[in-house]
GROMACS .gro file of C-alpha atoms in nm:
model
  111
    1MET     CA    1  -2.033   1.096   4.081
    2LYS     CA    2  -2.255   0.911   4.331
    3HIS     CA    3  -2.565   1.067   4.173
    4THR     CA    4  -2.458   0.954   3.826
    5LYS     CA    5  -2.411   0.595   3.939
    6LEU     CA    6  -2.742   0.602   4.124
    7LEU     CA    7  -2.919   0.744   3.821
    8ALA     CA    8  -2.761   0.481   3.595
    9LEU     CA    9  -2.865   0.206   3.836
   10LEU     CA   10  -3.223   0.335   3.852
   11LEU     CA   11  -3.246   0.366   3.474
   12SER     CA   12  -3.108   0.014   3.432
   13ALA     CA   13  -3.360  -0.125   3.680
   14ALA     CA   14  -3.645   0.060   3.506
   15PHE     CA   15  -3.531  -0.072   3.168
   16VAL     CA   16  -3.511  -0.430   3.290
   17ALA     CA   17  -3.851  -0.405   3.459
   18GLY     CA   18  -4.003  -0.260   3.142
   19CYS     CA   19  -3.859  -0.534   2.925
   20ALA     CA   20  -3.982  -0.803   3.163
   21GLY     CA   21  -4.339  -0.679   3.129
   22MET     CA   22  -4.338  -0.642   2.752
   23ASN     CA   23  -4.425  -1.003   2.673
   24GLN     CA   24  -4.719  -1.025   2.909
   25GLY     CA   25  -5.031  -1.012   2.696
   26SER     CA   26  -5.354  -1.189   2.769
   27SER     CA   27  -5.336  -1.565   2.797
   28SER     CA   28  -5.523  -1.606   2.468
   29GLU     CA   29  -5.276  -1.378   2.288
   30SER     CA   30  -4.976  -1.577   2.406
   31GLY     CA   31  -5.136  -1.917   2.347
   32GLN     CA   32  -5.138  -2.006   2.715
   33ARG     CA   33  -5.454  -2.129   2.880
   34SER     CA   34  -5.565  -2.054   3.231
   35THR     CA   35  -5.613  -2.331   3.483
   36GLY     CA   36  -5.989  -2.284   3.449
   37GLN     CA   37  -5.972  -2.332   3.072
   38VAL     CA   38  -5.767  -2.649   3.111
   39VAL     CA   39  -6.015  -2.787   3.364
   40ASP     CA   40  -6.310  -2.694   3.141
   41ASP     CA   41  -6.146  -2.862   2.842
   42ALA     CA   42  -6.074  -3.176   3.046
   43ALA     CA   43  -6.438  -3.187   3.156
   44ILE     CA   44  -6.559  -3.146   2.796
   45THR     CA   45  -6.322  -3.422   2.680
   46ALA     CA   46  -6.453  -3.653   2.953
   47LYS     CA   47  -6.816  -3.576   2.862
   48VAL     CA   48  -6.755  -3.640   2.491
   49LYS     CA   49  -6.575  -3.969   2.564
   50THR     CA   50  -6.858  -4.075   2.795
   51ALA     CA   51  -7.119  -3.990   2.531
   52LEU     CA   52  -6.927  -4.184   2.266
   53LEU     CA   53  -6.892  -4.486   2.496
   54ALA     CA   54  -7.263  -4.473   2.582
   55ASP     CA   55  -7.360  -4.523   2.218
   56PRO     CA   56  -7.368  -4.895   2.133
   57GLU     CA   57  -7.262  -4.838   1.770
   58ILE     CA   58  -6.968  -4.608   1.855
   59SER     CA   59  -6.851  -4.761   2.183
   60GLY     CA   60  -6.527  -4.952   2.147
   61LEU     CA   61  -6.421  -4.791   1.821
   62GLY     CA   62  -6.117  -4.626   1.980
   63ILE     CA   63  -6.192  -4.265   1.895
   64ASN     CA   64  -5.950  -4.017   2.049
   65VAL     CA   65  -6.087  -3.689   2.181
   66ASP     CA   66  -5.885  -3.371   2.239
   67THR     CA   67  -6.030  -3.037   2.348
   68SER     CA   68  -5.881  -2.688   2.341
   69GLN     CA   69  -6.089  -2.386   2.441
   70GLY     CA   70  -6.410  -2.579   2.374
   71ALA     CA   71  -6.301  -2.693   2.027
   72VAL     CA   72  -6.312  -3.073   2.011
   73ARG     CA   73  -6.096  -3.276   1.774
   74LEU     CA   74  -6.189  -3.638   1.703
   75LYS     CA   75  -5.931  -3.882   1.564
   76GLY     CA   76  -5.933  -4.250   1.493
   77GLU     CA   77  -6.057  -4.500   1.239
   78VAL     CA   78  -6.410  -4.629   1.179
   79LYS     CA   79  -6.550  -4.869   0.924
   80SER     CA   80  -6.838  -4.660   0.789
   81VAL     CA   81  -6.939  -4.308   0.698
   82ALA     CA   82  -7.238  -4.354   0.929
   83HIS     CA   83  -7.004  -4.404   1.227
   84PHE     CA   84  -6.799  -4.100   1.120
   85GLN     CA   85  -7.111  -3.884   1.108
   86LYS     CA   86  -7.260  -4.022   1.427
   87ALA     CA   87  -6.941  -3.961   1.628
   88GLY     CA   88  -6.935  -3.600   1.509
   89SER     CA   89  -7.303  -3.552   1.595
   90ILE     CA   90  -7.257  -3.698   1.942
   91ALA     CA   91  -6.964  -3.465   2.010
   92GLU     CA   92  -7.159  -3.162   1.886
   93GLY     CA   93  -7.440  -3.244   2.128
   94VAL     CA   94  -7.222  -3.226   2.438
   95ALA     CA   95  -7.264  -2.915   2.655
   96GLY     CA   96  -6.969  -2.677   2.631
   97VAL     CA   97  -6.853  -2.792   2.287
   98ARG     CA   98  -6.800  -2.488   2.064
   99SER     CA   99  -6.693  -2.674   1.751
  100VAL     CA  100  -6.599  -3.022   1.631
  101ASP     CA  101  -6.306  -3.098   1.400
  102ASN     CA  102  -6.388  -3.451   1.288
  103GLN     CA  103  -6.058  -3.601   1.168
  104ILE     CA  104  -6.183  -3.960   1.193
  105ILE     CA  105  -6.080  -4.171   0.896
  106VAL     CA  106  -6.328  -4.404   0.731
  107CYS     CA  107  -6.137  -4.723   0.657
  108MET     CA  108  -6.340  -5.013   0.520
  109THR     CA  109  -6.047  -5.256   0.549
  110CYS     CA  110  -5.936  -5.161   0.901
  111LYS     CA  111  -5.967  -5.400   1.194
   0.00000   0.00000   0.00000
């Protein structure tokens, strides 16, 4: 009787331990990013924002920059297609940027 209870306890523990480890894939599979990736993305975001602010035509246009795994997304509103293109080009030229998703809206009547 003691052996049966011990065996049941061991099997239960093994089952629970196995289930706990089933959902542990790589961080990229589960959508989680490592601390290093988050820091790298923050650095890329800062570099892109700095580059945009350094350009006299783009500075002050209020373009938002988000980065995930080196992929940069630009959002905001500009008054010309030239500004739209230039912002994308500036972002593409920053070290560490893998791709640019330029979601900036060209709005001729915006403030």
